Structure formats: C-alpha cells, structure tokens
Coordinates of C-alpha atoms and ligand atoms in Angstrom, one line a residue:
M1 CA 92.3 27.8 186.2
D2 CA 91.5 27.2 189.9
E3 CA 93.9 29.5 192.0
G4 CA 95.2 26.3 194.0
I5 CA 96.0 24.3 190.6
V6 CA 99.9 24.2 190.1
P7 CA 100.3 24.9 186.6
V8 CA 103.2 23.2 184.1
G9 CA 106.1 25.3 185.4
G10 CA 104.9 25.7 188.9
T11 CA 106.7 24.5 191.8
V12 CA 105.7 22.0 194.4
G13 CA 107.4 21.7 197.8
I14 CA 108.3 18.4 199.3
L15 CA 109.1 18.1 203.1
G16 CA 111.6 15.4 203.3
G17 CA 114.6 14.2 200.8
G18 CA 114.7 10.8 200.9
Q19 CA 114.1 8.3 198.1
L20 CA 110.4 8.9 197.9
G21 CA 111.2 12.6 197.5
R22 CA 113.4 11.9 195.0
M23 CA 111.0 9.4 193.0
M24 CA 108.5 12.1 193.4
A25 CA 110.7 14.8 192.0
L26 CA 111.7 12.6 189.1
A27 CA 108.0 11.9 188.2
G28 CA 107.0 15.8 188.7
R29 CA 109.8 16.8 186.3
A30 CA 108.6 14.6 183.6
M31 CA 105.3 16.5 183.6
G32 CA 106.9 20.0 183.9
L33 CA 106.5 20.3 187.5
H34 CA 109.4 21.9 189.3
T35 CA 110.4 20.6 192.8
L36 CA 111.6 22.3 196.1
I37 CA 113.1 20.0 198.6
W38 CA 112.9 21.1 202.6
D39 CA 115.6 18.4 204.1
P40 CA 118.3 19.2 207.1
D41 CA 120.7 17.0 205.2
P42 CA 122.7 18.8 202.8
L43 CA 123.3 15.5 200.7
A44 CA 119.6 14.3 200.7
P45 CA 118.8 11.8 197.9
A46 CA 115.9 14.2 196.8
A47 CA 117.8 17.1 196.3
Q48 CA 119.9 15.4 193.4
A49 CA 116.8 15.2 191.6
A50 CA 114.7 18.1 192.5
D51 CA 115.1 21.8 191.4
D52 CA 116.3 23.3 194.7
H53 CA 117.0 22.3 198.5
I54 CA 116.5 24.1 201.5
V55 CA 119.1 22.7 203.9
A56 CA 117.3 23.5 207.2
P57 CA 115.9 22.0 210.4
Y58 CA 112.0 21.4 210.1
D59 CA 111.3 23.6 213.1
S60 CA 113.0 26.6 211.5
I61 CA 110.5 29.5 211.3
S62 CA 112.5 31.2 208.6
A63 CA 112.8 28.1 206.3
L64 CA 108.8 27.6 206.7
S65 CA 108.2 31.0 205.1
E66 CA 110.6 30.7 202.6
F67 CA 109.5 27.2 201.6
A68 CA 105.7 28.7 201.5
A69 CA 106.7 31.4 199.6
R70 CA 108.5 29.7 196.9
I71 CA 106.2 27.1 196.4
K72 CA 102.3 26.5 194.8
C73 CA 101.4 23.4 197.2
A74 CA 103.2 21.1 199.5
T75 CA 103.3 17.4 200.2
Y76 CA 105.7 15.3 202.6
E77 CA 107.5 11.9 201.8
F78 CA 107.8 10.9 205.3
E79 CA 105.3 10.6 207.9
N80 CA 107.0 11.6 211.0
V81 CA 107.1 14.9 209.6
H82 CA 106.6 17.4 212.8
S83 CA 102.9 17.8 212.7
E84 CA 103.3 21.4 213.8
T85 CA 105.1 21.9 210.7
A86 CA 102.7 20.6 208.6
Q87 CA 99.8 22.5 210.2
Q88 CA 101.9 25.9 210.2
L89 CA 102.6 25.2 206.6
S90 CA 99.1 24.8 205.6
Q91 CA 98.0 28.0 207.1
L92 CA 100.4 29.5 204.2
C93 CA 99.7 27.2 201.3
S94 CA 97.7 23.9 200.5
V95 CA 99.4 20.4 201.9
Y96 CA 98.3 17.5 200.5
P97 CA 97.5 14.9 201.8
P98 CA 95.8 17.0 204.3
P99 CA 97.5 17.4 207.7
E100 CA 94.5 15.7 209.5
L101 CA 95.2 12.5 207.7
L102 CA 99.0 12.8 208.5
Q103 CA 97.9 13.1 212.3
V104 CA 95.9 10.0 212.0
S105 CA 98.8 8.0 210.6
Q106 CA 101.4 9.3 213.1
H107 CA 99.5 7.6 216.0
R108 CA 99.0 4.1 215.8
L109 CA 96.0 3.9 218.1
V110 CA 94.0 6.7 216.3
E111 CA 94.9 5.0 213.1
K112 CA 93.6 1.9 214.4
D113 CA 90.5 3.6 215.5
S114 CA 89.8 5.5 212.5
A115 CA 90.0 2.5 210.4
R116 CA 87.6 0.7 212.7
A117 CA 85.1 3.6 212.3
L118 CA 85.6 3.1 208.7
G119 CA 84.3 -0.5 208.9
L120 CA 87.8 -2.3 208.6
A121 CA 88.7 -5.2 211.0
T122 CA 91.9 -5.0 213.0
T123 CA 93.8 -7.4 215.4
L124 CA 92.8 -6.6 219.2
Y125 CA 94.8 -3.6 220.3
G126 CA 94.5 -1.2 223.4
P127 CA 96.6 1.6 225.4
A128 CA 99.5 0.7 227.2
T129 CA 100.7 3.9 228.6
S130 CA 101.8 2.7 232.2
P131 CA 103.0 -0.4 233.2
D132 CA 99.6 -1.3 235.0
E133 CA 97.8 -0.1 231.9
A134 CA 100.4 -2.3 230.0
L135 CA 99.9 -5.5 232.1
N136 CA 96.1 -4.8 232.2
A137 CA 96.2 -4.7 228.2
V138 CA 98.1 -8.0 227.9
R139 CA 96.0 -10.0 230.3
R140 CA 92.8 -8.5 228.5
L141 CA 93.9 -9.2 225.0
G142 CA 95.9 -12.1 225.5
V143 CA 99.6 -13.2 224.0
P144 CA 101.6 -13.4 222.0
G145 CA 101.6 -10.0 221.1
L146 CA 103.5 -6.6 220.5
F147 CA 104.3 -3.5 222.4
K148 CA 104.6 -0.7 220.1
T149 CA 105.3 2.7 220.4
V150 CA 102.3 4.9 218.9
S151 CA 104.4 7.3 217.0
G152 CA 107.6 7.4 215.4
G153 CA 108.3 3.7 214.4
Y154 CA 109.1 2.5 211.4
D155 CA 110.5 -0.7 209.5
G156 CA 109.7 -2.7 212.6
K157 CA 111.6 -0.3 215.0
G158 CA 109.9 0.5 218.3
Q159 CA 108.4 -2.9 218.6
A160 CA 108.7 -5.6 221.4
L161 CA 107.4 -9.0 221.5
V162 CA 105.4 -10.3 224.5
E163 CA 105.2 -14.2 224.6
S164 CA 103.7 -14.5 228.1
V165 CA 102.5 -12.6 230.9
N166 CA 105.8 -12.9 232.9
A167 CA 107.7 -11.2 230.1
V168 CA 105.5 -8.2 230.2
G169 CA 107.9 -6.2 232.3
A170 CA 111.2 -6.7 230.4
A171 CA 109.2 -6.1 226.9
Y172 CA 107.7 -2.5 228.4
Q173 CA 111.0 -1.6 229.9
S174 CA 112.8 -2.3 226.4
L175 CA 110.6 0.5 224.8
Q176 CA 110.7 3.1 227.7
G177 CA 111.5 6.6 226.6
H178 CA 110.1 5.9 223.3
G179 CA 106.8 7.7 224.3
D180 CA 103.5 6.4 224.8
L181 CA 103.3 2.5 224.0
M182 CA 100.3 0.5 222.8
Y183 CA 99.8 -3.3 222.9
E184 CA 98.3 -5.6 219.9
R185 CA 97.4 -9.0 219.5
W186 CA 100.0 -10.9 217.5
V187 CA 98.3 -12.2 213.8
E188 CA 99.1 -15.4 212.5
F189 CA 99.1 -14.2 209.2
Q190 CA 99.3 -16.1 206.0
T191 CA 100.1 -13.1 203.7
E192 CA 101.2 -9.6 204.2
V193 CA 99.7 -7.5 201.5
S194 CA 99.1 -3.5 200.7
V195 CA 97.0 -1.8 198.4
V196 CA 98.0 1.8 196.8
V197 CA 95.3 3.9 196.6
A198 CA 95.1 7.4 194.8
R199 CA 92.3 10.2 195.2
D200 CA 92.3 13.6 193.5
R201 CA 90.8 17.0 194.7
Y202 CA 87.6 16.0 192.7
G203 CA 86.9 12.7 194.3
K204 CA 88.1 10.6 191.9
V205 CA 89.5 7.3 193.7
V206 CA 91.7 4.7 191.8
T207 CA 93.5 1.5 193.3
Y208 CA 96.3 -0.4 192.1
P209 CA 96.2 -4.4 192.4
V210 CA 96.9 -5.7 195.7
T211 CA 101.0 -6.4 196.3
E212 CA 101.9 -9.1 198.5
N213 CA 105.0 -8.1 200.5
H214 CA 107.9 -10.3 202.3
H215 CA 109.7 -8.7 205.3
R216 CA 112.8 -9.6 206.8
R217 CA 114.3 -8.3 210.2
G218 CA 111.1 -5.9 210.5
I219 CA 112.2 -4.5 206.6
L220 CA 110.4 -4.9 203.7
D221 CA 112.6 -7.2 201.7
W222 CA 110.4 -8.1 198.4
S223 CA 107.0 -7.5 197.1
V224 CA 105.3 -9.0 194.2
T225 CA 102.1 -8.1 192.2
P226 CA 99.8 -9.6 191.8
A227 CA 99.4 -10.8 195.3
E228 CA 98.3 -14.5 196.1
V229 CA 95.0 -13.6 197.4
S230 CA 91.6 -14.7 196.4
S231 CA 89.5 -12.5 194.2
D232 CA 87.0 -11.9 197.2
H233 CA 90.0 -10.6 199.3
E234 CA 91.4 -8.6 196.4
R235 CA 87.9 -7.1 196.1
L236 CA 87.2 -6.5 199.7
M237 CA 90.8 -4.6 200.3
T238 CA 90.2 -2.6 197.4
E239 CA 86.7 -1.6 198.6
Q240 CA 88.3 -0.8 202.0
A241 CA 91.2 1.2 200.5
R242 CA 88.7 3.4 198.6
D243 CA 86.7 3.9 201.9
V244 CA 89.4 5.1 203.6
A245 CA 90.8 7.4 200.8
E246 CA 86.9 8.8 200.9
G247 CA 86.7 8.6 204.6
L248 CA 89.8 10.6 205.5
N249 CA 89.7 13.2 202.5
L250 CA 92.9 12.0 200.9
V251 CA 94.3 13.8 198.1
G252 CA 97.7 12.2 196.8
V253 CA 98.6 8.7 197.2
M254 CA 98.4 6.5 200.2
A255 CA 98.8 2.8 201.0
L256 CA 97.3 0.6 203.2
E257 CA 98.8 -2.9 204.6
F258 CA 96.8 -5.7 205.8
F259 CA 97.4 -9.2 207.1
V260 CA 95.5 -12.1 205.5
T261 CA 95.1 -14.8 208.1
A262 CA 95.2 -18.7 207.4
D263 CA 91.4 -18.7 208.5
G264 CA 90.5 -16.2 205.8
R265 CA 90.3 -13.0 207.7
V266 CA 91.5 -9.7 206.5
L267 CA 92.9 -7.1 209.1
F268 CA 94.0 -3.8 208.9
N269 CA 97.5 -3.2 209.9
E270 CA 98.6 0.6 209.2
M271 CA 98.5 3.1 206.5
A272 CA 100.8 5.6 204.9
P273 CA 99.7 8.7 203.5
R274 CA 102.4 8.9 200.9
P275 CA 103.7 6.9 198.0
H276 CA 104.8 3.4 199.6
N277 CA 107.9 1.0 199.3
S278 CA 105.6 -1.7 198.1
G279 CA 104.2 0.5 195.2
H280 CA 107.5 0.9 193.8
W281 CA 106.5 -1.7 191.3
T282 CA 104.2 0.6 189.8
I283 CA 107.2 2.5 188.2
E284 CA 107.5 -0.4 185.3
G285 CA 104.5 -2.5 186.3
A286 CA 101.8 -0.1 185.9
W287 CA 100.7 3.0 184.5
P288 CA 100.8 5.6 185.8
S289 CA 103.3 5.1 188.7
Q290 CA 102.4 5.9 192.1
F291 CA 104.8 8.9 192.0
T292 CA 103.4 10.1 188.7
Q293 CA 99.8 9.5 190.3
H294 CA 101.0 11.4 193.7
M295 CA 102.1 14.3 191.6
R296 CA 99.1 14.8 189.4
A297 CA 96.7 14.6 192.5
I298 CA 98.5 16.9 194.8
A299 CA 98.9 19.3 191.6
G300 CA 95.5 19.5 191.3
W301 CA 95.2 17.4 188.3
S302 CA 93.3 14.4 187.8
V303 CA 94.5 11.0 188.7
A304 CA 94.3 8.2 186.2
T305 CA 92.6 5.1 186.1
P306 CA 95.8 2.7 186.5
R307 CA 96.5 0.1 184.0
F308 CA 98.3 -3.2 185.1
L309 CA 101.2 -3.8 182.6
S310 CA 103.1 -6.7 183.9
P311 CA 103.5 -9.1 186.9
T312 CA 106.3 -7.5 188.8
L313 CA 108.7 -8.4 191.9
M314 CA 110.2 -5.6 193.6
M315 CA 113.6 -6.1 195.6
N316 CA 114.9 -3.8 198.3
L317 CA 118.9 -3.1 198.2
L318 CA 120.0 -2.2 201.8
G319 CA 123.3 -0.5 202.8
D320 CA 124.9 -3.4 204.6
G321 CA 127.3 -4.6 201.6
F322 CA 127.6 -1.6 199.8
V323 CA 131.1 -0.3 200.9
D324 CA 132.2 -2.0 197.6
G325 CA 130.0 -4.1 194.9
F326 CA 128.8 -1.0 192.6
E327 CA 130.3 -2.8 189.9
M328 CA 127.9 -5.7 190.6
L329 CA 125.0 -3.5 190.0
P330 CA 125.0 -3.0 186.2
R331 CA 125.6 -6.8 186.0
V332 CA 121.9 -7.6 187.6
M333 CA 120.5 -5.8 184.6
E334 CA 122.0 -8.4 182.2
L335 CA 119.2 -10.8 183.5
E336 CA 116.1 -10.5 181.6
G337 CA 113.6 -7.6 182.9
V338 CA 115.5 -6.4 185.4
Q339 CA 115.8 -2.7 186.2
L340 CA 117.9 -0.9 188.8
H341 CA 116.8 2.2 191.0
W342 CA 119.8 3.7 192.9
Y343 CA 118.9 6.5 195.3
G344 CA 122.4 8.3 195.9
K345 CA 122.8 8.0 199.2
K346 CA 126.1 9.0 200.7
D347 CA 125.3 7.3 204.2
M348 CA 125.5 3.4 203.6
R349 CA 124.5 2.4 207.0
P350 CA 123.3 -1.1 207.5
G351 CA 119.7 -1.5 207.1
R352 CA 119.5 1.5 205.3
K353 CA 117.4 1.3 202.0
V354 CA 119.9 2.3 199.2
G355 CA 118.1 1.3 196.2
H356 CA 115.7 -1.2 194.6
V357 CA 115.5 -3.7 191.7
T358 CA 112.2 -4.2 189.9
I359 CA 111.7 -7.3 187.9
V360 CA 109.1 -7.7 185.2
G361 CA 107.9 -10.9 183.7
D362 CA 105.2 -13.2 182.4
C363 CA 104.7 -15.1 185.8
V364 CA 105.5 -14.9 189.2
P365 CA 107.4 -18.2 189.6
R366 CA 109.6 -16.7 186.8
L367 CA 110.1 -13.5 188.7
K368 CA 111.2 -15.3 191.5
E369 CA 113.8 -17.2 189.8
T370 CA 115.3 -13.8 188.4
A371 CA 114.9 -12.5 192.0
E372 CA 117.1 -15.6 193.2
A373 CA 119.6 -15.0 190.3
V374 CA 120.0 -11.0 191.6
R375 CA 120.6 -12.3 194.9
Q376 CA 123.4 -14.7 193.8
I377 CA 125.1 -11.8 191.8
L378 CA 124.5 -9.3 194.8
G379 CA 125.6 -11.7 197.8
G380 CA 124.6 -10.4 201.0
R381 CA 123.7 -6.8 199.9
C382 CA 119.9 -7.4 199.5
N383 CA 118.3 -8.1 202.8
D384 CA 120.1 -10.8 204.1
G385 CA 123.5 -9.1 205.1
A386 CA 124.1 -8.2 208.5
Ligands
AMP401 P1 104.6 -2.3 211.3 O1 105.1 -1.1 211.6 O2 103.1 -2.2 212.4 O3 104.2 -2.3 209.9 O4 104.9 -3.5 211.7 C1 106.0 -3.8 211.0 C2 106.3 -5.4 210.9 O5 106.0 -6.2 211.6 C3 104.8 -5.7 209.9 O6 105.0 -5.4 208.5 C4 104.5 -7.3 210.1 O7 105.2 -8.0 209.6 C5 105.1 -7.2 211.9 N1 103.8 -6.9 212.5 C6 103.2 -5.9 213.0 N2 102.4 -6.1 213.6 C7 102.1 -7.3 214.1 C8 101.1 -8.1 214.4 N3 100.2 -7.6 215.4 N4 101.1 -9.5 214.3 C9 102.1 -9.8 213.5 N5 103.4 -9.2 213.1 C10 103.0 -8.0 213.2

C-alpha cells in the first residue's frame, strides 16, 4: 500500500470543528476512518462526532506538531484557515485539498483570475485597494456593483452595494478596516447554482447534478436538485467544474458557484475547496454523499461515480428562533420524505446555521410544498426570523 494512503483504522485530521467537520467525521467513521478535530472551541460541533479534539488556537505551534504527529493526512472544513497553518502543516503531513488551492479560494481576485485563466467567464471585476482605485474601478466597470473584501467574507458578509458613483465613498468607508477590497459589477441573475466536484489522487474526476440555490439575507436559505437550468448550461458548468478541479489539482471535494443570467450567460462567482452547504442534499439524494466522497479522496482511496437517487430540497435552519422550539423538530419528520440534521451547536446566535432539513420526493413542485409545510411548523426558525 502507498505510504500516504490512510488505511481503515487510520486517522484523518480536520482543521475546524463546525458542521462540515462533523459531517466529514460521521462519513469517515462509517468507513472505519478515525478523525481528530483541531478547533479552539471546546464545544465545537464536530468534536461530538469525531474521535478526539485538540482545543487550541490555530496559530499554536505545539498544537500543530501534536496534530501532525497523530494523523495520516489533514483536511480543512472552512476556507478561512490561516494559510500559514495549512502551509506549515503541509511540511509535516499531506494536506488535501492542496494548500495552493486553498490560497486561490482565499483571495477573491486570485480566485476569479484563476477561473478566467481556466476559461470560465465572470462578471467584470477589479481591485479597489485605495479610495482612488475604488472610484476608478466603479467608473470603469459601471454601476450597480459591489465592493467585497478580498478575503475573509462569507454568507454575504464583507460586501457593500454601490448604486451610483456618488455612493462610492460611503460604501467604501463601510468596509474600511476589513483588509483589501475589490469591486465587481452586479449580475442580474436569473438563477444561482452550484456544482459539487470530487477528484481523487489518481486523477478521477466526478461531478454531482447542478443544484439551484436561493439566498436570503446573504445566507443560503434553500437549495434544490435538479436545478432548473437547460441541459446545455448543465453540461457547460459540469465541464467547467472538471476543468477547475483538474487545473487546480483538487484532491477531495469542492463546490463552484455560478450565476445564470436572463440572457443565457453562465458566470462563475466563487469556489470553496471543501464540501459545501449546497451539497448537503447528497446525504439523502445521491450516493455517495459529498462527505463520503471527500473522505475517500483525501484518504487516498478512489472517488465513486455519483448516482442521483432522488430530487431533493435542502433547507437551512438558523439559530434565530431556537431558544425554544426543539420540540417542533421531530414534528417536521412527520411529513413525507423529511429528514432532520442537527449540528449540536451550543451557541445559537441569530444567523448561525444550526441544522438543516432534507426533503426527498418525486418532483420539485411537491418538494416545495413540503418545504412550505416545514416552514409552517417551524415558524421563523428557518431563515426568515430576525
Ligand atoms: P459571495 O460571497 O460572493 O458568494 O456572495 C454572496 C451572495 O451575494 C451570492 O450568493 C449572491 O446571491 C450575491 N452576490 C454576490 N456577488 C454578486 C454579484 N456580482 N451580483 C449579484 N449578486 C451577487
């Protein structure tokens, strides 16, 4: 057996202890893989599902050596990992997806440049690192548009809308102190979609059917697969996801987000080199799930050609309403085709994802009806609370 392959009974290290790490640990466990979480939060949700947990800040040198010594390979479950930690870790053990890919996804400009170099189209964009450059970018690229922090933003955080050249100063100011900014032209999209792609160390690349995503308040609210897109668009995005996976040497799972515009263009928005919220449907709606696929790939096993099992709708549950309401959770499973996933978070801050609901069924309109019934039961506890 190859040196770097994690055997059954071997340990995979996961940087980050959120829900993605938790679902990775659960998938790994089913295949006999142990997991070690590294997360400063003693109550990290992934720690409840993993074999062990190192509670230490991400810049701790002693934690780094202990982590590396106890695992066969490492992965990460959020892309705001200190890139230094990932780099240092890669000197000590294999890290998948490769830290170079992580760096690309951590910088919005580099990310879009890399996608374009691989043949993907994007909206117009450019750097806005100083007030002058910001004003020039808005004048050159046009309005409306968005200032975005080049790194660290997620769930719509770190963005400011610019509706007119007069509004540049205020929008720019609102993001001051959050590092370098970029500007990008607003996309009048018809649909937002994503593609989950997996690649193993031996170069096999597989993709899942395209998922349609609906955001509310900048946070993914619900997703449905199959997406309502033409087969030409589906083929194009699938090919582009493969090109990115191969071009950036992916090992593991990643998601690519796209806009489909009313005039039929497909524009790449961003990538995440890890299992993705919009791929949670694969736990019930496909085989294998994105989490199983990720663990197979990073462990040095092969990825499987996914089988699409059922139209599936995924709804996020946010922390807003869950001070009480736990007794309502089992009730949603009285509805046909519904499965609850709960992340075990102790901190139920508003806007925080605390679980999700998957709905499987025969057709998308029926799934939407069931989703409405779930919303009725949960009241404001989905994504429409605060
Ligand atoms: P992002 O962090 O880039 O994924 O942005 C979060 C959400 O903001 C996206 O899922 C879109 O709904 C919206 N968004 C981001 N960039 C644009 C854009 N250029 N035009 C229109 N909507 C956008």
